[in-house]
Coordinates of C-alpha atoms and ligand atoms in Angstrom, one line a residue:
X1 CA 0.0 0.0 0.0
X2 CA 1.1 3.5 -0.7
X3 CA -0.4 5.7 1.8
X4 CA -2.3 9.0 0.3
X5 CA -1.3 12.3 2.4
X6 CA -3.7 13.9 4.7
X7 CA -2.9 17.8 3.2
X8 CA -2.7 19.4 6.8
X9 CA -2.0 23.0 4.8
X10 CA -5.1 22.3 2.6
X11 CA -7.5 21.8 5.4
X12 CA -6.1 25.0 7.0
X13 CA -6.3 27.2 4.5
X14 CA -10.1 26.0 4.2
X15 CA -10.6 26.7 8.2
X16 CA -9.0 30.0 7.6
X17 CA -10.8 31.2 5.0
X18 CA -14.1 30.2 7.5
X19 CA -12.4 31.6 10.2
X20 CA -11.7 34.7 8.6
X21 CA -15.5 35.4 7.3
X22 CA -16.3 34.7 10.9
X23 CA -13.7 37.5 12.1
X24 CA -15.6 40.0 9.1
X25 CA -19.1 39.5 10.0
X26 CA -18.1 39.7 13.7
X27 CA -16.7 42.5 12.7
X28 CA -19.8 44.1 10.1
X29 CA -22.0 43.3 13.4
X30 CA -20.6 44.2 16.3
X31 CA -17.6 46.4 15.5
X32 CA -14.5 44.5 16.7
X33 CA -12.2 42.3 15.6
X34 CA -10.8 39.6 17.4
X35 CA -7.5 40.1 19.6
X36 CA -4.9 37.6 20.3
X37 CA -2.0 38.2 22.6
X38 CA 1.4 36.2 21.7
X39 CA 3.9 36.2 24.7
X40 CA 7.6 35.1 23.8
X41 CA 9.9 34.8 26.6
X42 CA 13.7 34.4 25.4
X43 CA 14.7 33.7 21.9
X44 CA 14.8 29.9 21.3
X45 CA 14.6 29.5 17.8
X46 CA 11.9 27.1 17.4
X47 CA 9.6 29.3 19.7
X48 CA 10.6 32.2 17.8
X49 CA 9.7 30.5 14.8
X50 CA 6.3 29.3 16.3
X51 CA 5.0 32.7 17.3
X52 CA 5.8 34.3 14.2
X53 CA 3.8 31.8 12.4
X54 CA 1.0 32.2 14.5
X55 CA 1.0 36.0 14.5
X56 CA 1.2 36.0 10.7
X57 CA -1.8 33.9 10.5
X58 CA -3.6 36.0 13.1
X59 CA -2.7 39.0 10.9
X60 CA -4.5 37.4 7.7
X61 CA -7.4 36.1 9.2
X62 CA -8.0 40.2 9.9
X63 CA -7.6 39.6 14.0
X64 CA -5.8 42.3 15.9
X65 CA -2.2 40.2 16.6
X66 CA -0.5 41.8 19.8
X67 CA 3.5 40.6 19.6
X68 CA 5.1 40.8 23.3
X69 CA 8.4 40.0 23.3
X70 CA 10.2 39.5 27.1
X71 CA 14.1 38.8 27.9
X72 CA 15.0 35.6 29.5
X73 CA 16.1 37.0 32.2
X74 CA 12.9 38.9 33.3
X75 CA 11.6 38.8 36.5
X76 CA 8.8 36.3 36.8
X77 CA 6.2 38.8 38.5
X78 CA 6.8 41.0 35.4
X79 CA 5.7 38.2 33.5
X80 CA 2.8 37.5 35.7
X81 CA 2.1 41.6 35.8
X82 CA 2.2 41.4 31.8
X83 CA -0.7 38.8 32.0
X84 CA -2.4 40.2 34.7
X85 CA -2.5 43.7 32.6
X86 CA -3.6 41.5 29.2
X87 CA -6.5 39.6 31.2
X88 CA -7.9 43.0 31.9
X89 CA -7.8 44.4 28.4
X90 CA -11.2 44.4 26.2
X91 CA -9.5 44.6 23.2
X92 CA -7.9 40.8 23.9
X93 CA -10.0 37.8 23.7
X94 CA -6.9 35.0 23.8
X95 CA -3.3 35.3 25.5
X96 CA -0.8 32.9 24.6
X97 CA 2.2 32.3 26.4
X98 CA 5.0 29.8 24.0
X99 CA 6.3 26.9 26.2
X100 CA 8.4 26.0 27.5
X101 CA 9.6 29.0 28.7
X102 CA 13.1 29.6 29.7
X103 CA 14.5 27.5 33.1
X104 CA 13.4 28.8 36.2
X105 CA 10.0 30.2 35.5
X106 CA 7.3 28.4 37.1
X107 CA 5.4 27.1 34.2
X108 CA 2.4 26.1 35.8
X109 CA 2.2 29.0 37.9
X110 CA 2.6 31.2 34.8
X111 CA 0.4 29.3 32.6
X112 CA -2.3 29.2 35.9
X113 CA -2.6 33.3 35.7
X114 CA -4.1 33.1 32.5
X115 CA -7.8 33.9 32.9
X116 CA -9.4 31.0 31.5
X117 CA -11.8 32.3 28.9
X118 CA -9.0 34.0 27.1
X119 CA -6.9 30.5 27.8
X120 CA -7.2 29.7 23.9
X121 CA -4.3 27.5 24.0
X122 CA -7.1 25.3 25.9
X123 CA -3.9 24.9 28.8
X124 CA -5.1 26.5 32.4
X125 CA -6.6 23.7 34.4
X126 CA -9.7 25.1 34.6
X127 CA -9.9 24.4 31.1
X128 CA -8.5 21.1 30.8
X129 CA -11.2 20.0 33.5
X130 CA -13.5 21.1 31.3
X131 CA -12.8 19.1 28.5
X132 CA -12.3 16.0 30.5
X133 CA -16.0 16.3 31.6
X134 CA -17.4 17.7 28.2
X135 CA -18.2 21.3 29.6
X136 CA -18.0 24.2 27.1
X137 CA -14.3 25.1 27.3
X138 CA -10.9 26.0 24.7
X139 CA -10.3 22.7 23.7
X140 CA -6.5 22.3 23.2
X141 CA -5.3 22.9 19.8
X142 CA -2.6 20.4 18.3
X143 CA -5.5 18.0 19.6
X144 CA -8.3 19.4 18.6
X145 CA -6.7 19.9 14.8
X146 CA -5.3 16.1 15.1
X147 CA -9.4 15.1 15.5
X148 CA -10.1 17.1 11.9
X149 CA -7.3 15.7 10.3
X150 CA -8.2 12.3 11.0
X151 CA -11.6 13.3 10.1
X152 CA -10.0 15.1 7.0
X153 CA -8.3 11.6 6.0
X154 CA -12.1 9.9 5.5
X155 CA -11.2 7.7 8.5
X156 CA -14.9 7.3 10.7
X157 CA -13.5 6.9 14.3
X158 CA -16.6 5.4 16.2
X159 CA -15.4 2.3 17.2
X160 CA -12.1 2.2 15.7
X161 CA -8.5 1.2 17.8
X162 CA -6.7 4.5 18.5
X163 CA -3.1 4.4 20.0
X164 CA -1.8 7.6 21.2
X165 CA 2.4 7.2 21.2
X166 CA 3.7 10.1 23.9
X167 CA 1.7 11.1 27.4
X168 CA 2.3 15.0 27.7
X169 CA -0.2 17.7 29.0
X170 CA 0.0 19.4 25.3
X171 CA -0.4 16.5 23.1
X172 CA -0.5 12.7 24.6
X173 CA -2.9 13.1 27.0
X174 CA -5.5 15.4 26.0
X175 CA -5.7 14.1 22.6
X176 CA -5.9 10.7 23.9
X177 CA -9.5 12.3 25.8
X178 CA -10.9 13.6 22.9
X179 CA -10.2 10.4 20.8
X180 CA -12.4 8.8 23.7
X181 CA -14.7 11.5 23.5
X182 CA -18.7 10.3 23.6
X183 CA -18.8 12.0 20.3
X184 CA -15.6 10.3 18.5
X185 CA -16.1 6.8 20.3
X186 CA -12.6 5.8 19.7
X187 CA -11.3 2.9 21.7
X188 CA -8.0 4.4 23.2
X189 CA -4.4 3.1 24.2
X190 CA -1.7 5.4 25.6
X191 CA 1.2 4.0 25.0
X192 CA 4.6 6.2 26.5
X193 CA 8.1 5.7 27.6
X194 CA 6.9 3.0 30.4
X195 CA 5.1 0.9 27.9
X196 CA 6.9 -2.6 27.5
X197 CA 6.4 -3.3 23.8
X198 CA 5.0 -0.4 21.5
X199 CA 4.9 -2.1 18.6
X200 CA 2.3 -5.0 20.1
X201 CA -0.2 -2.3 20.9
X202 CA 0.7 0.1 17.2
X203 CA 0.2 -3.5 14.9
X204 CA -3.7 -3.5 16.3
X205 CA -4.5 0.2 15.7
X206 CA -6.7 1.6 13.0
X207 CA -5.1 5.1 13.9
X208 CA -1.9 5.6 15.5
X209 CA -1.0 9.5 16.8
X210 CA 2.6 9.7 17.6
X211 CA 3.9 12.4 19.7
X212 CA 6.7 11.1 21.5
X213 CA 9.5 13.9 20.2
X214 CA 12.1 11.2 18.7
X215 CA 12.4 10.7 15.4
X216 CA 12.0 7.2 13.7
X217 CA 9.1 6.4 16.9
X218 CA 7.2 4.5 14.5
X219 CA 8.3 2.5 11.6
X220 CA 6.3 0.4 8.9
X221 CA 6.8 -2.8 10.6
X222 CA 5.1 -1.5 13.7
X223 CA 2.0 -0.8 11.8
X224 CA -1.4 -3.0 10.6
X225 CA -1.8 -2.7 6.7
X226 CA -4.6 0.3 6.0
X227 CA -3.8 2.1 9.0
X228 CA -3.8 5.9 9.6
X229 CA -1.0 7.6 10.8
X230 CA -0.7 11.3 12.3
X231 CA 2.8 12.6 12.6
X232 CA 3.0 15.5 15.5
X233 CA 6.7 15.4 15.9
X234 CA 8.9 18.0 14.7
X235 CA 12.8 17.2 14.7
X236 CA 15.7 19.2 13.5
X237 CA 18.3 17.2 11.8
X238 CA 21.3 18.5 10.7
X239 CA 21.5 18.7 6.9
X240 CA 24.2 20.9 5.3
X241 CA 22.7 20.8 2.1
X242 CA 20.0 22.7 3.4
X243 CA 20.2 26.6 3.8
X244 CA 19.4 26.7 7.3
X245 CA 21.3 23.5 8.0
X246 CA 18.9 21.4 9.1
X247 CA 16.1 19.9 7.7
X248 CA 13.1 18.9 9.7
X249 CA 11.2 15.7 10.4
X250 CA 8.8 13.7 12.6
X251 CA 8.7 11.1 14.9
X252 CA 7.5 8.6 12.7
X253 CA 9.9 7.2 9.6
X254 CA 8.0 8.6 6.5
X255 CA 9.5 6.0 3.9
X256 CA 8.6 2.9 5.9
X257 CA 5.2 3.9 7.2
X258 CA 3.9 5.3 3.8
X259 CA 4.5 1.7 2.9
X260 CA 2.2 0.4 4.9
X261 CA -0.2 3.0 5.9
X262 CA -3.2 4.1 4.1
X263 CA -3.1 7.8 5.1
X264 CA -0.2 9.6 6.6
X265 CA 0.3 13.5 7.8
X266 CA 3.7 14.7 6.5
X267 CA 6.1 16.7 8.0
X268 CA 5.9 19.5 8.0
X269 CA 2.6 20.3 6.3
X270 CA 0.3 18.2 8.6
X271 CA -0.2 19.0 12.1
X272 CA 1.8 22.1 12.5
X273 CA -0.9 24.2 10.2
X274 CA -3.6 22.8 12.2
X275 CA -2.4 23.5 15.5
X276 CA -2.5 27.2 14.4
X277 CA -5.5 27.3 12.5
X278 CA -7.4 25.9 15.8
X279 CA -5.3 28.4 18.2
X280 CA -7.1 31.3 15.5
X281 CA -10.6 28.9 15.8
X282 CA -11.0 29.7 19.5
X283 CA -9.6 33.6 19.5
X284 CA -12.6 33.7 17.0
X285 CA -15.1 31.5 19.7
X286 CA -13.6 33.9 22.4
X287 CA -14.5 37.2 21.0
X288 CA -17.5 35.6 20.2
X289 CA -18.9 34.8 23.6
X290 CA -18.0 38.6 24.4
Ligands
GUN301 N1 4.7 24.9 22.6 C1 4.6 23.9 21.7 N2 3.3 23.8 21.3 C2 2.6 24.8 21.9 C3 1.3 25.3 21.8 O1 0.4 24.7 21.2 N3 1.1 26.4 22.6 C4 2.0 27.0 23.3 N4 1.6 28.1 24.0 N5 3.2 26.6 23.4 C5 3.6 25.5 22.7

């Protein structure tokens, strides 16, 4: 079999073109457009390259993109003042802080100051509570894109095996809920760094979502013929041939899984566009609800 790709930058651009009449007619009708706050703290490159995607695409989806750029070495109450002065500001309907931030902050504390119905990263444990019992909330959004994708792909997910490679609070976890959601009736297996044998639990799934942050996670042999495969890992390998000198790829091993899967997300191209496309999805909801 030679898998199809599941065109994670097609089904954006079709969000974001919803998405954006959304932010027009909210815009025609109540006279505001939707704000989003982006917080960088530091300058790691792959955070740096995060936010600027996401404020671009806030930018052309006609929302109001406030950029907030902090040194490393800030004090963590001016952090915390930064939010506390954002949460208070009508003109902002989501704050985003990019993780991880820089050692010695207090993640949870930071990410805990966020009100949580401008938390449209879906992280503050108010809303992931939320979610877990199916109350209105943010739902997180590399998860809640990885649920559309999969839906993208064709794949109905009522009663199908799901296994979720990688247990973290952004990815593993909560996407694992939602596959087991009522509404997407997936039967789940959460497979992480404790699990003895991966590859006995991958060979029975209908879907497998990897998200472990290694490359080469998941490999054609470890798959069932016909399954789907979402790819959320993003990996910097060095490659001199390449301008920046490094190329990027996922944690699962394209080559070999294309050959046995039926759908695969590449890298990049599949999740990433999604993630952001969601993040713009609830700023939307948020000013919304206002
Ligand atoms: N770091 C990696 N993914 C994310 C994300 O979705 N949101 C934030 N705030 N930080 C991240």
């Amino acid at each position: 079999m030679s898998a199809k790709t599941i065109d994670g930058k097609l089904l954006a651009a079709n969000l974001r073109a919803e998405i954006a009449e959304g932010v027009a007619r909210l815009k025609a009708e109540r006279g505001f457009v939707p704000g989003l706050a982006v917080i960088l703290v530091g300058d790691n490159p792959a955070s740096v390259s995060y936010v600027t995607a996401k404020e671009k695409a806030c930018a052309e989806a006609g929302m109001l993109s406030r950029e907030i750029r902090l040194d490393a070495d800030i004090a963590e109450e001016e952090l915390l003042a930064k939010i506390a002065e954002l949460n208070a500001d009508p003109a902002i309907h989501g704050i985003l802080v990019q993780l991880p931030l820089p050692k010695g902050f207090d993640e949870k504390k930071v990410i805990n100051s966020i009100a949580p119905d401008k938390d449209v990263d879906g992280f503050t444990p108010v809303n992931v509570g939320r979610m877990m019992i199916g109350e209105e909330c943010f739902l997180p959004c590399t998860p809640h894109g990885i649920i559309k994708l999969i839906e993208f792909s064709g794949m109905d997910l009522k009663g199908r095996h799901a296994v979720v490679i990688g247990r973290s609070n952004i990815v593993g976890k909560p996407v694992a809920a939602l596959l087991a959601r009522r509404e997407t009736n997936a039967t789940v297996t959460l497979c992480h760094t404790g699990t003895i044998d991966v590859a006995s639990f991958t060979r029975q799934a209908d879907v497998v979502v990897v998200a472990a942050g290694r490359p080469g996670t998941l490999t054609g042999d470890m798959l069932k013929s016909g399954a789907v495969v979402i790819d959320v890992g993003v990996n910097r390998i060095p490659d001199a041939s390449r301008p920046k000198g490094f190329r990027l790829v996922g944690d699962a091993d394209f080559e070999s899984c294309s050959a046995v899967a039926s759908a695969i997300t590449p890298v990049p191209g599949g999740v990433g566009p999604m993630t952001i496309t969601m993040l713009l999805w609830n700023t939307l909801e948020s000013a919304k609800r206002r």
